[in-house]
Structure formats: structure tokens, C-alpha cells
Coordinates of C-alpha atoms and ligand atoms in Angstrom, one line a residue:
X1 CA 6.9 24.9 -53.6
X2 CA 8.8 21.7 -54.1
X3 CA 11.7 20.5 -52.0
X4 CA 13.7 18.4 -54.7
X5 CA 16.8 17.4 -52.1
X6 CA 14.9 17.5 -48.6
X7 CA 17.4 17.9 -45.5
X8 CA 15.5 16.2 -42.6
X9 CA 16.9 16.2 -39.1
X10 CA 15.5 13.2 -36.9
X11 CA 16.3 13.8 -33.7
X12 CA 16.8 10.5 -31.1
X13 CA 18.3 7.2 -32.7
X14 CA 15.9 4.4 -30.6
X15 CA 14.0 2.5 -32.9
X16 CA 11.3 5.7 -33.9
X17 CA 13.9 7.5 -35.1
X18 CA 15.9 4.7 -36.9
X19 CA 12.6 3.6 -38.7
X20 CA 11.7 7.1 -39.6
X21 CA 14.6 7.1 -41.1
X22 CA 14.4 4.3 -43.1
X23 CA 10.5 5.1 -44.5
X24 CA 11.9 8.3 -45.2
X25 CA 14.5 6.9 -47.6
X26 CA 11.9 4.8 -49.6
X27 CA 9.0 7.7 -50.0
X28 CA 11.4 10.7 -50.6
X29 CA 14.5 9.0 -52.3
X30 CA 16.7 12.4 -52.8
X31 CA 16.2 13.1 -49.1
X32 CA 19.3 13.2 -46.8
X33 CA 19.2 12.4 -42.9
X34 CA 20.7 14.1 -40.1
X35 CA 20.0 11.6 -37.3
X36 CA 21.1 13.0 -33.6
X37 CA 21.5 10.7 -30.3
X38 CA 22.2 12.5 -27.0
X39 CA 24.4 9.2 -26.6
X40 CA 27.4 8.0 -27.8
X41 CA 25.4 4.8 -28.8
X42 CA 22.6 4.7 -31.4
X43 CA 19.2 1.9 -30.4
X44 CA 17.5 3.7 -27.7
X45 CA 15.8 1.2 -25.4
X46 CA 16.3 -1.8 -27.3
X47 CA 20.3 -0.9 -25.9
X48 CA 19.4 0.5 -22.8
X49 CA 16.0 -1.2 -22.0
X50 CA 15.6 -5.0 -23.3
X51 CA 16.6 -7.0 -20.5
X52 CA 20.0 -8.7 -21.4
X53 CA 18.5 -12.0 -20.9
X54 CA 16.8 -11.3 -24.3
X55 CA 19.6 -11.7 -27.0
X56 CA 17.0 -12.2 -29.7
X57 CA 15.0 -9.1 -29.0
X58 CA 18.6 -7.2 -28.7
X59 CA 19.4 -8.4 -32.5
X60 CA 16.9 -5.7 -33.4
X61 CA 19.7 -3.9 -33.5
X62 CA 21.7 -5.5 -36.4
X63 CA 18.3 -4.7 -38.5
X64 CA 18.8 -0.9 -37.1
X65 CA 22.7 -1.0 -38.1
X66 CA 21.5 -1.8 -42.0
X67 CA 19.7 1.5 -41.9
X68 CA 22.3 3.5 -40.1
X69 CA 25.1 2.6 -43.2
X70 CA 22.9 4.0 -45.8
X71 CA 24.7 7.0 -47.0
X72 CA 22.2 9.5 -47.2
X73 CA 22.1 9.0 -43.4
X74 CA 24.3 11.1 -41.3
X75 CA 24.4 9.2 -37.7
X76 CA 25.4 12.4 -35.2
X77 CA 25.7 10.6 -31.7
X78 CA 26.7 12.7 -28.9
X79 CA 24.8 15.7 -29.2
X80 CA 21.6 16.6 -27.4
X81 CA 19.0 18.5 -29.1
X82 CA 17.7 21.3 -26.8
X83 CA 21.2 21.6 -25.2
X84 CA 23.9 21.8 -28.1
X85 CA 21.5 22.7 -30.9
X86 CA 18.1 24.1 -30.5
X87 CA 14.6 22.8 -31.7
X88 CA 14.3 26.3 -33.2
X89 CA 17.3 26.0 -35.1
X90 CA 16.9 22.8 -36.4
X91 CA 13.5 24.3 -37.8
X92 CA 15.0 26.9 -39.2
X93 CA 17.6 24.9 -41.2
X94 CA 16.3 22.0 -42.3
X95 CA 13.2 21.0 -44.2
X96 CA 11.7 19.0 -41.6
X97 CA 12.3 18.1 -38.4
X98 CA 11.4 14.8 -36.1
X99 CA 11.4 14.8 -32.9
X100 CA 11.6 10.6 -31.4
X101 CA 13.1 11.2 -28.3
X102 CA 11.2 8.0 -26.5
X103 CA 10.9 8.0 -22.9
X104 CA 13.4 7.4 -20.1
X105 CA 12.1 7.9 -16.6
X106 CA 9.6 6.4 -14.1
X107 CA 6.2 7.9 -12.9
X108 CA 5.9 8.7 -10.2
X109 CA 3.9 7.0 -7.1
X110 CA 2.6 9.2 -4.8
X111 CA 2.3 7.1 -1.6
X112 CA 3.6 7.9 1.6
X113 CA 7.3 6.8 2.3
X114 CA 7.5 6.4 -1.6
X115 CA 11.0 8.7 -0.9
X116 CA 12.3 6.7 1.7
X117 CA 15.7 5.0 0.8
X118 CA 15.2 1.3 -1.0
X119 CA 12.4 3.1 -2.8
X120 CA 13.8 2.8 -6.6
X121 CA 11.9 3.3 -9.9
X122 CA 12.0 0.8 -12.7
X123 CA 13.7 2.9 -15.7
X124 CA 16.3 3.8 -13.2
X125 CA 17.2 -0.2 -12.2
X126 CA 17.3 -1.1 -16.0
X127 CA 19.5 1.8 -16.8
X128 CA 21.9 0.4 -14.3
X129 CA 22.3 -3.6 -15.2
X130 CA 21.9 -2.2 -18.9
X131 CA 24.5 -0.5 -18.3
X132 CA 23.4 3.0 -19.6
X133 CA 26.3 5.7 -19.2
X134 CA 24.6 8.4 -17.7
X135 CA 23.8 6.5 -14.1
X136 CA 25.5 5.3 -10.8
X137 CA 27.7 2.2 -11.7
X138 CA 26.7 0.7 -7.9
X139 CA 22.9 -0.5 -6.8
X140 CA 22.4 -1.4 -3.2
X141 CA 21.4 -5.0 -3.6
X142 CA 21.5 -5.5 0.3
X143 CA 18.4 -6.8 0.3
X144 CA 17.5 -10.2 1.0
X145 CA 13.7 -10.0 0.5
X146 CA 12.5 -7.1 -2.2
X147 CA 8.8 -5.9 -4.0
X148 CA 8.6 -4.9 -7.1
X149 CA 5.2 -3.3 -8.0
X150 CA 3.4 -3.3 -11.5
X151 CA 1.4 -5.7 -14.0
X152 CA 3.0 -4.9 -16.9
X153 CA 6.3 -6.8 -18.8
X154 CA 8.8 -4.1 -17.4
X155 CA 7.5 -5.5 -13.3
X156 CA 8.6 -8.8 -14.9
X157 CA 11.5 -7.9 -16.5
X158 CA 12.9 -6.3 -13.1
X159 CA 11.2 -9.4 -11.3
X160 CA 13.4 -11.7 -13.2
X161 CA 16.5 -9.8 -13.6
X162 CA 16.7 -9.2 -9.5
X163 CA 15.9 -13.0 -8.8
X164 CA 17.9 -14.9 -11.9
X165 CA 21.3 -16.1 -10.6
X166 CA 24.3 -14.0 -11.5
X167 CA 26.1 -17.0 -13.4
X168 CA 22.8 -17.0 -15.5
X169 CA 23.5 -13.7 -17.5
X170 CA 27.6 -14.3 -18.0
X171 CA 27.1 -15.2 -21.6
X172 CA 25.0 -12.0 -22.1
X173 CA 26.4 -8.3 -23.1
X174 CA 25.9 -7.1 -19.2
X175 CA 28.8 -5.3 -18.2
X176 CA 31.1 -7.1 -15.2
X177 CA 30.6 -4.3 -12.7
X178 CA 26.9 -5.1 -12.8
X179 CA 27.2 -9.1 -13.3
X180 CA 29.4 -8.8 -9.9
X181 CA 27.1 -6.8 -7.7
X182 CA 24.2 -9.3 -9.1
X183 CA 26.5 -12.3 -7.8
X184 CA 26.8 -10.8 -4.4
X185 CA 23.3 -10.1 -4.0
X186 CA 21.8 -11.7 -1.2
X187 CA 18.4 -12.3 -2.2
X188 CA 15.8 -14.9 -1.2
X189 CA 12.2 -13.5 -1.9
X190 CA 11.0 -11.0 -4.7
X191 CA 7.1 -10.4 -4.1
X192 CA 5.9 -9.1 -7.4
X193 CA 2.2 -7.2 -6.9
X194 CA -0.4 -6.6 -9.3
X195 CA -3.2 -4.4 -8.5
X196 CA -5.2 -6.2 -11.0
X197 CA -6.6 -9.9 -10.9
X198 CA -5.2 -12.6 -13.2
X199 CA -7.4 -12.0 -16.2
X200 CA -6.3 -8.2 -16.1
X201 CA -2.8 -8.7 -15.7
X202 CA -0.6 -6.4 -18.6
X203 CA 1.9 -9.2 -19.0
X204 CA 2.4 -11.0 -22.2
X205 CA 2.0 -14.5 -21.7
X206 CA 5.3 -15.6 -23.0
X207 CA 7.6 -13.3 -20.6
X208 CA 5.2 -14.0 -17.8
X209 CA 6.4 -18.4 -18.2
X210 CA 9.7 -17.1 -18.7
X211 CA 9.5 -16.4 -14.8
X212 CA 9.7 -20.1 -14.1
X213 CA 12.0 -21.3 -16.6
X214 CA 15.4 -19.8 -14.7
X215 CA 17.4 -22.5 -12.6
X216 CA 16.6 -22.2 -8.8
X217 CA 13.6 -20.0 -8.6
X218 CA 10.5 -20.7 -8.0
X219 CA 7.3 -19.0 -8.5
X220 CA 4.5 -18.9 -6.0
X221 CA 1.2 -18.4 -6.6
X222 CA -1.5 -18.2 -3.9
X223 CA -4.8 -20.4 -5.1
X224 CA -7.3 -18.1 -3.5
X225 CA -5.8 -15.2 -5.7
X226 CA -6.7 -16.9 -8.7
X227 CA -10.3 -16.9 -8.3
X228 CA -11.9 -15.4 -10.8
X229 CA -14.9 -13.1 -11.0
X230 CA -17.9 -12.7 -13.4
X231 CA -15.5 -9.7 -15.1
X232 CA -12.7 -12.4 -15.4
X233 CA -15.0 -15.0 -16.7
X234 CA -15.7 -12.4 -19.5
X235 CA -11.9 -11.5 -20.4
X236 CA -10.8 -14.6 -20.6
X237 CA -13.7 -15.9 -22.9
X238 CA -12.8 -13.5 -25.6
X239 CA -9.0 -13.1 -25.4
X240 CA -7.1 -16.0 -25.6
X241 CA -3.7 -14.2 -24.0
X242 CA -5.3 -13.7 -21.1
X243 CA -7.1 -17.1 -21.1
X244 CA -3.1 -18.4 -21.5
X245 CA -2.0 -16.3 -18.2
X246 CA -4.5 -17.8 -16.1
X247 CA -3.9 -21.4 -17.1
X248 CA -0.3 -20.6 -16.5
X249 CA -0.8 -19.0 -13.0
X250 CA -3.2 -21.7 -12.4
X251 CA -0.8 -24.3 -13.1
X252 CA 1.8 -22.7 -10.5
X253 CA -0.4 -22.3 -7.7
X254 CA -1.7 -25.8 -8.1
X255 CA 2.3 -27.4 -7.9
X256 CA 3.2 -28.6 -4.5
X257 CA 4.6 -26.5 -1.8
X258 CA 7.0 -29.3 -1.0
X259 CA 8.4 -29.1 -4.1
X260 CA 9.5 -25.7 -4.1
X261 CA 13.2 -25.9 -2.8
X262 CA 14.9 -23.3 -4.7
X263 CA 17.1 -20.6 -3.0
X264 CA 15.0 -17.8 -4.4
X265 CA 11.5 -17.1 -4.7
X266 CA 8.9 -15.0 -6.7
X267 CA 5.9 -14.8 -5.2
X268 CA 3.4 -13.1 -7.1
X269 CA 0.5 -11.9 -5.7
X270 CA -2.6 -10.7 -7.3
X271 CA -5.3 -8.2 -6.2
X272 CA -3.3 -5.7 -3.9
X273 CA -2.2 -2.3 -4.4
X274 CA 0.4 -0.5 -2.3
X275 CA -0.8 1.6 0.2
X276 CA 2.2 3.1 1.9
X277 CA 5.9 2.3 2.3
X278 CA 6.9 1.2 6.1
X279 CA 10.4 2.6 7.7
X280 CA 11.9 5.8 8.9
X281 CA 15.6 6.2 7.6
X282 CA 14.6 3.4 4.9
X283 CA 12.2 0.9 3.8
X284 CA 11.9 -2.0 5.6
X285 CA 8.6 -3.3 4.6
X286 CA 4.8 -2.4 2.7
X287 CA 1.7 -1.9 3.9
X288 CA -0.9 -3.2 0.8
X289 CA -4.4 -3.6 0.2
X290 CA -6.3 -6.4 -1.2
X291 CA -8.5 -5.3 -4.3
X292 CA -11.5 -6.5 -6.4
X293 CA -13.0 -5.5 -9.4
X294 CA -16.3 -4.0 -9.3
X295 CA -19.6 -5.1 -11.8
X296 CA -17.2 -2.5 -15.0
X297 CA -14.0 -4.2 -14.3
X298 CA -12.6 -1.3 -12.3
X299 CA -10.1 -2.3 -8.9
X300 CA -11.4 -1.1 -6.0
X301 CA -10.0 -1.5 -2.5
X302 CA -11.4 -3.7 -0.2
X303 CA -10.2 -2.1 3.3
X304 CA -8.2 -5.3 4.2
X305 CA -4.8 -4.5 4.2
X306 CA -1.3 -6.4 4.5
X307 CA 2.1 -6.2 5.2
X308 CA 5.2 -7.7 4.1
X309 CA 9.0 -7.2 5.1
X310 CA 11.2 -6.5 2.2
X311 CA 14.3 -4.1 2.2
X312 CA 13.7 -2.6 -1.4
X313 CA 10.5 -1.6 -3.4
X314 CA 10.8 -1.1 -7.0
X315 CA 7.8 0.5 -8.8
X316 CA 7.4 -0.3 -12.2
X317 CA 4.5 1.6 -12.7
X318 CA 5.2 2.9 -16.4
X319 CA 8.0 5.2 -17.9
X320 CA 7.5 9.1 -18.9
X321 CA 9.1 10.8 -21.6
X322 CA 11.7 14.1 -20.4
X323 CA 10.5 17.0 -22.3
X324 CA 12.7 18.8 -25.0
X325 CA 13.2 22.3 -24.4
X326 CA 12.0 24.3 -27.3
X327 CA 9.2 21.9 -28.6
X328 CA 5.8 22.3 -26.5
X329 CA 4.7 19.0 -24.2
X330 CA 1.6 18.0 -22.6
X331 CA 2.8 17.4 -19.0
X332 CA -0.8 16.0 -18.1
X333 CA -0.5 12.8 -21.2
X334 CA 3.5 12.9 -20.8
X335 CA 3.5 13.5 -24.9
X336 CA 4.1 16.2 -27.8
X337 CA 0.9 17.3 -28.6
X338 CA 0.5 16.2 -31.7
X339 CA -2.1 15.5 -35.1
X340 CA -1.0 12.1 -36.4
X341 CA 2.1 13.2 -35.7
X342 CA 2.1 16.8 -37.0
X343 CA 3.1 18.8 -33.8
X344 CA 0.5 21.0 -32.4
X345 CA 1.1 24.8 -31.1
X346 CA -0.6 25.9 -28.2
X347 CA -3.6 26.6 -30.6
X348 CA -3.9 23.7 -31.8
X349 CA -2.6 24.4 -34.9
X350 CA 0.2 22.5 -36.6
X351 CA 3.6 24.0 -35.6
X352 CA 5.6 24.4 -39.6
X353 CA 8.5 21.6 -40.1
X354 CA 7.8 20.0 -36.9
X355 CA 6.4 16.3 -36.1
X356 CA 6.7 13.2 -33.8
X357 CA 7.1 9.9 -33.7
X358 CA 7.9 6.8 -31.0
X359 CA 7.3 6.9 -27.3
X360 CA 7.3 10.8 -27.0
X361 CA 4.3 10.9 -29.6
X362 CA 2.3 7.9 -28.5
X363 CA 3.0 7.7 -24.6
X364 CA 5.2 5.4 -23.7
X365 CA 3.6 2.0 -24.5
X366 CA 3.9 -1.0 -27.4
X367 CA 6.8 -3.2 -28.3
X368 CA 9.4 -2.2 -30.9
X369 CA 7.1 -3.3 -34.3
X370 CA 4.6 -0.4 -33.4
X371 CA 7.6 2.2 -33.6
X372 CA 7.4 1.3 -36.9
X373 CA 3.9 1.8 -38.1
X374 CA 3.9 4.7 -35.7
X375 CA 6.8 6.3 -37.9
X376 CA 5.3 5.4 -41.0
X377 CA 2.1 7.9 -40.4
X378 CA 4.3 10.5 -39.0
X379 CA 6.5 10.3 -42.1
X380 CA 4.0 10.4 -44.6
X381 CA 2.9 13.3 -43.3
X382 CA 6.2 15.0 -43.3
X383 CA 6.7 13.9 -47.0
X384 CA 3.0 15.3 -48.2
X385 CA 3.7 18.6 -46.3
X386 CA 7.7 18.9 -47.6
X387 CA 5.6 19.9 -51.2
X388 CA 4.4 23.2 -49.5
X389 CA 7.3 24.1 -47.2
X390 CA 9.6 27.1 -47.9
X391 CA 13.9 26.7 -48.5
X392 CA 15.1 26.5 -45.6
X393 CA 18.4 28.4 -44.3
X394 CA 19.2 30.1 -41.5
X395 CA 22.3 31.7 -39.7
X396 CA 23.0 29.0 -37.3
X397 CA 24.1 25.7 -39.0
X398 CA 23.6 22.9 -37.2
X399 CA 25.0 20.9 -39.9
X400 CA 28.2 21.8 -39.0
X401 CA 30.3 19.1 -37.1
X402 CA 30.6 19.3 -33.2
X403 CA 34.4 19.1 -31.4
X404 CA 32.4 16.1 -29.4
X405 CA 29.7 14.5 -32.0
X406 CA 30.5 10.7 -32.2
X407 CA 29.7 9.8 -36.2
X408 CA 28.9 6.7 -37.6
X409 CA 32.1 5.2 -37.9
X410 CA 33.3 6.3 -34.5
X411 CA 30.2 4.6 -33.0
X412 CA 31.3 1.4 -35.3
X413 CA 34.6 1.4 -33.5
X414 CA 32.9 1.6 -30.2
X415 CA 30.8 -1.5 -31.2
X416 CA 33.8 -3.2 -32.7
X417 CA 35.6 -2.3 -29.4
X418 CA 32.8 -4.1 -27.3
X419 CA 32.7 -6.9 -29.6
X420 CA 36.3 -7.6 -29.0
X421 CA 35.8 -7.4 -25.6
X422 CA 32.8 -10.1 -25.6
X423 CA 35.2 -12.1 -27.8
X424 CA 37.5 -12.6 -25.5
X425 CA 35.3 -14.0 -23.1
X426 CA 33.1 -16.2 -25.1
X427 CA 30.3 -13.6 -25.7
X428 CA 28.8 -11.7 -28.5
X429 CA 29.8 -8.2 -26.7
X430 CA 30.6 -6.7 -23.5
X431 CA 28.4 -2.9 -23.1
X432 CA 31.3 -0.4 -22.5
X433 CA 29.7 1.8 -19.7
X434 CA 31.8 4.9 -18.9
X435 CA 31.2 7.9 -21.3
X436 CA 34.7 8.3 -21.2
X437 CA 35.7 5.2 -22.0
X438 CA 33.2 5.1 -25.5
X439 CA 34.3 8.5 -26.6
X440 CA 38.5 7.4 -26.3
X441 CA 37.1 4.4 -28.8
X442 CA 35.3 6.6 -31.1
X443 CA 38.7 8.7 -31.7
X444 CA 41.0 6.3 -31.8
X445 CA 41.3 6.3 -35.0
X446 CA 41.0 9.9 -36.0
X447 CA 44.0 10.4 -34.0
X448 CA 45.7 7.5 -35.0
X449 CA 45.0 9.1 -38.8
X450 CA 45.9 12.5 -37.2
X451 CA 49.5 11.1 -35.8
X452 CA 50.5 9.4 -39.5
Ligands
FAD1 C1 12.5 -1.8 -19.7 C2 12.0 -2.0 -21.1 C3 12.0 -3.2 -21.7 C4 11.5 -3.3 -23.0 N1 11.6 -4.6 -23.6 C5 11.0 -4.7 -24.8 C6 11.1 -6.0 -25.4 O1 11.6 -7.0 -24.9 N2 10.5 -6.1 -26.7 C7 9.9 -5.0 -27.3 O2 9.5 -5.2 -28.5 N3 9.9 -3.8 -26.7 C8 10.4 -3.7 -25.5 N4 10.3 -2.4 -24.9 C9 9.7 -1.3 -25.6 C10 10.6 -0.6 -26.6 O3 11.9 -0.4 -25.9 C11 10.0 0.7 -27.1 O4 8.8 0.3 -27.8 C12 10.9 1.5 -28.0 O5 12.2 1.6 -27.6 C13 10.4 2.9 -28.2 O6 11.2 3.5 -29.2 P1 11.5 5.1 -29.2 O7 12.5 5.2 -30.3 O8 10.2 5.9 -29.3 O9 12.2 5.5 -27.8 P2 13.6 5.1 -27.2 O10 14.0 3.7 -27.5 O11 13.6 5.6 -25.8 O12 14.7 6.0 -28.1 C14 14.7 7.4 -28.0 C15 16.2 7.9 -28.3 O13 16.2 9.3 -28.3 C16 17.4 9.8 -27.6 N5 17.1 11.1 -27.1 C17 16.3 11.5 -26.1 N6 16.4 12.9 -25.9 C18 17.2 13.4 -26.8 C19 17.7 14.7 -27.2 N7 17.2 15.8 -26.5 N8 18.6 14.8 -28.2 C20 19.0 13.7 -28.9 N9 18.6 12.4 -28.6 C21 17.7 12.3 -27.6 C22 17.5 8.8 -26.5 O14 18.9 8.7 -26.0 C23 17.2 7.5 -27.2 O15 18.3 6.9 -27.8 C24 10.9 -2.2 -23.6 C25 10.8 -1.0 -23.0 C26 11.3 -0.9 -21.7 C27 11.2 0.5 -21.0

């Protein structure tokens, strides 16, 4: 049977649901959208990830806002599928249902004294200084030398958020509480590790320089860390980004030691992989061991091991996704099981109305663009199948408005709120923080109206 209006519920407003949402509109133009966010705030971690310092990655968003005023969208922040409404009854009333919930914690390490206070995962840092509403509004930044493990561009982005000077990211949307507690850090040293040599490294070559363009840091390479291998010769012959990180950290570990005077430091070191956290009632150093890649490119240890003193370790090893209660998850890949996006039953067969998109389809790697090709398979899909599915209709109605859903125009008064607040000082936008505080903005109005 045909489905001449569609209903489809996308469920998570990052970037995979937003762009689901927008494909959806061009291949099924009578469709309508119900578009849920557990948070009062739609942009998933382009809001609550992207580092501050990176304003033109953030404006993402204004592309993502164009989307969210089209009218056959219906933005319903504040509402948590799996908790208010369930998967099942989503299914059951609408014609199809996405699920693009992203990812939003840290994998685990599982190294001894890897639960020792000053032992902090990556997703929960950035959810602090970005100011996401759900965590502690204090970090213990006591620390005055601190290691941050991972090859990848989160490790930088925590690399260069702990080391850049406070007075550095006032112009930015961070919120004061955080910009303060930065300021008072008192932080000299930031060893950033990498299991991997340099032609393996995960970074991107651009964020990686970006590392040495902040005012009074400097970065530290150790020559002999550089040296590259028959496997290194190899990578960096056929792809030039990687060619473009080693001539980078070649050129920093080739600058003169005198001439590195800066009050903080990164020193990145290549080749070592943690072996345990020291301490007993908290960390107070590492214990690492150097690495080397054997004839297939795979790290190995080496047996000679190392230790540094540093107050704080931060892994930033690679995010999972939180399942959703209600839609099946493969704990082992951290993903819905899925077929291009179809979701997949325990047998393998593809569950009826249900698909995936974003982080919680494809694991939680790729920059924001890939969201969007990602969607647009998912989608298709959806659309192809929507010929065959059955009216749907149920007893529960999730369409009905919540006492505490936040639509789009009270999430337009919370950004006009923050806006206002930026003004004021100079800035595109201040990040409201407290729960509280964004739901009082999103009813202001509806109870001015109410009180006329
Ligand atoms: C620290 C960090 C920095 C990054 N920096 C960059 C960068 O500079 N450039 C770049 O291109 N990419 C960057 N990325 C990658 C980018 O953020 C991801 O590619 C993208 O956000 C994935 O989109 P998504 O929609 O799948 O997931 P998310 O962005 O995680 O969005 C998922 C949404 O679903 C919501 N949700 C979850 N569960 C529920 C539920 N049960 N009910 C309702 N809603 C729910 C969440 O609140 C969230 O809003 C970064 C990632 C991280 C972690």
C-alpha cells in the first residue's frame, strides 16, 4: 500500500537526525517530521562537542536552523525516547521511525589504576567546557602537569583546550563558569601520547598545526620519536596527509630548545602506550611503554617502559553510543545492528518501520559531512519501504504535546536568550548551561501570552 502523507518520527536532533530530516523533505515531499532531542537544545555534538575554539565548524549550526523552520518539521526538544515515549510506540504510530541518537560517552580503558581519581574520559571533559547541561559545572583543574592519551582529533582537541590560555577563548560561546575555572588552572605541561608512530597518527593535519598556533605554548617533539620505519616509509609515500604530519612534527622537533619559553607546554610523544596509572588515593603519575610497529604495521610493545608525573590523565580513546531501550544494540560494535540502515532483529531480519542513521549506526567516527551521506542511504531506504508499510495508528499517541517538550520556537527563544547574553559582551553567544535556566527561556513567552 501507499503512504500518501508519511508521519516520520526521527528521533535525536545532532546533525544525523537534522539531515535525515532534510533528505526526507526532498524524496517524500508530503511527509511530515516529528524530530525529538532528549535536550532542551537541538545540534547534537556540533553544540556539545566542537571545541569552542572552532567558530566556523559551530556555524554548522545556522545550516541545521534552515532545516529546523521548515514547517513540515515539528522540533520536540526535551523529550527522551525510551524514557517519555517508547521505541515501540513510536513504531506503532508513525510510518517510520529513525533512530540518530549519536554517541555520548568514553570507552573504556582497562588498565590498572584507570579508576583512580584524576583519571577522566574525554566525552566527559568536553561535555563540561561545552557546557552540556546534564554534567558537574566544576572540573578539578589542580593539576599543573596532565596526560591526555589518544591519536585521534578529540586527544587534540582536549590537548589544546586544557593548555590554551583562558583569555584565549573569551570571545567564544564558552560559558563564564567554565572560562573562570580554565583561568585559574595552574597548568605547565600537557604530555599528549600516541600509541602509534608519526605516519599512523589519526590526526588531521590541519588541527594537529593548530597545536602550535596558540600564544604561549609550545609544542615538543622528541627527534628520536620521529624516526620512521620501513611501514612509515610506505604510508607516507601514498598518502599525502600523513606525509603533511610528519613534516609538521618534523619541523617541531628540529626548532631549538632554547627557544621554547612559553609558560605551557605540549609535549607529544609518539610510540608509547599506557600501561598503568601510578597513585593510591589519586593519580599522580603513568607508567608507559615505548612501542614499534612490526613488518604489517601493527604496535607492539617493546618491554621498555616509562614514567612521567602528571596529576590528571584523560583518555581520549573514542566515544560509544548509550543504547536506547526498546531498539536492539550490539554491545560488542557499540552500534544498532543494522542493513544500510534498515534495523536488524535478533534474526537478522529487518525490524518493520525501524532504521538508523549517524554515530549510533556507523560507530562513532567521521566528521559532520559523512552524517549526511550516511542519512541519505538510510533515508532512501525508508522512502522505498514507506510504499509497502501498513497505516499506522495505535492507542498511545506520541504526537500529543508533553507538559515539558521544548518546541521550536521555545528553543528560538533560548538561542535568542544566549545571543543577547553574548551581545552584551562582545560575543556571538553565551551557552546557557543550567536545565533550569533554558526551560524558564523557552516559556517565557507562553506565559507572558498566558498572563495577557
Ligand atoms: C569532541 C568531538 C569533537 C568533534 N569535532 C568535530 C569537528 O570539529 N568537525 C567535524 O566535522 N566533526 C567533529 N566531530 C564529529 C561530529 O560531532 C559527529 O560526526 C556528529 O556529531 C555525529 O552526529 P550524530 O547526529 O550521529 O550524533 P550526535 O551529534 O551525538 O547527535 C545525537 C543527538 O541525539 C540525541 N539523543 C540521544 N539519545 C536520545 C534519546 N533517547 N531521545 C532523544 N534524543 C536523543 C542527543 O542528545 C544528540 O542531540 C566531533 C566529535 C566529538 C566527539
Amino acid at each position: 500500500m501507499t503512504v500518501h502523507e508519511p508521519r516520520i518520527a526521527i528521533v535525536g536532533a545532532g546533525p544525523a537526525g537534522i539531515y535525515a530530516a532534510d533528505i526526507l523533505l526532498g524524496l517524500a515531499p508530503t511527509a511530515s517530521i516529528d524530530l525529538f532531542e532528549k535536550l532542551p537544545a537541538p545540534y547534537g555534538l556540533v553544540r556539545y562537542g566542537v571545541a569552542p575554539d572552532h567558530p566556523r565548524i559551530r556555524k554548522i549550526t545556522d545550516a541545521l536552523h534552515d532545516v529546523l523552520v521548515n514547517p513540515r518539521i515539528r522540533l520536540r526538544c526535551n523529550v527522551e525516547i525510551g524514557v517519555d515515549i517508547t521505541i515501540d510506540e513510536l513504531r506503532a504510530a508513525y510510518d517510520g521511525v529513525i533512530v540518530a541518537t549519536g554517541a555520548d560517552l568514553d570507552v573504556s580503558l582497562d588498565i590498572p589504576g584507570i579508576d583512580l581519581p584524576g583519571s577522566f574520559g574525554a566525552a566527559d571533559f568536553v561535555a563540561w567546557y561545552d557546557g552540556h547541561p546534564d554534567v558537574s559545572r566544576t572540573w578539578p583543574l589542580a593539576a599543573e602537569s596532565v596526560a591526555v592519551l589518544g591519536a585521534g582529533n578529540v586527544a587534540l582537541d582536549v590537548t589544546r583546550i586544557l593548555a590554551k590560555h583562558a583569555s584565549q577563548l573569551t570571545h567564544t560561546d564558552t560559558p563564564d563558569a567554565v572560562l573562570d575555572q580554565l583561568a585559574a588552572s595552574p597548568l605547565r605541561d600537557v604530555h599528549l601520547f600516541a600509541r602509534r608512530g608519526p605516519a599512523d597518527v589519526r590526526f588531521s593535519a590541519l588541527e594537529l598545526r593548530e597545536l602550535a598556533e596558540q600564544d604561549d605554548v609550545d609544542v615538543i617533539v622528541d627527534p628520536d620519536e620521529l624516526a620512521l620505519d620501513e611501514h612509515a616509509e610506505r604510508m607516507i609515500a601514498q598518502f599525502s596527509q600523513r606525509r603533511i604530519i610528519v613534516r609538521t612534527l618534523t619541523e617541531w622537533a628540529a626548532l631549538d630548545p632554547a627557544s621554547r619559553t612559553a609558560s605551557r607546554r605540549i609535549h607529544l610523544h609518539l610510540r608509547q602506550r599506557p600501561v598503568r596509572l601510578l597513585g593510591t588515593d589519586r593519580v599522580t603519575g603513568i607508567e608507559m611503554e615505548r612501542t614499534a610497529s612490526d613488518e604489517l604495521g601493527r604496535m607492539v610493545g617493546t618491554g621498555e617502559l616509562l614514567r612521567y608525573d602528571v596529576g590528571a590523565v584523560y583518555r581520549a580513546v573514542g566515544y560509544r553510543s548509550t543504547p536506547v531501550p526498546g531498539m536492539p544494540f550490539d554491545a560488542d560494535l557499540g552500534v544498532v545492528p543494522h542493513a544500510e540502515g534498515r534495523v536488524l532483529d535478533a534474526a537478522g531480519a529487518p525490524i518493520p518501520r525501524l532504521y538508523a542513521t549517524g554515530w549510533i549506526k556507523r560507530g562513532p567516527v567521521g566528521l559532520i559531512g559523512s552524517t549526511k551521506s550516511d542519512a541519505a542511504q538510510t533515508v532512501r531506504h525508508l522512502v522505498d519501504d514507506l510504499e509497502a508499510v501498513e497505516g499506522a495508528g495505535s492507542d498511545a499517541d506520541p504526537s500529543a504535546r508533553l507538559a515539558h517538550e521544548i518546541d521550536l520556537d521555545g528553543w528560538l527563544r533560548i538561542d535568542a536568550a544566549e545571543r543577547g547574553a553574548g551581545a552584551a559582551r562582545g560575543r556571538e553567544r553565551t551557552k546557557i548551561v543550567e536545565r533550569g535556566e533554558m526551560l524558564e527561556h523557552a516559556k517565557q513567552e507562553q506565559m507572558t501570552e498566558a498572563g495577557r
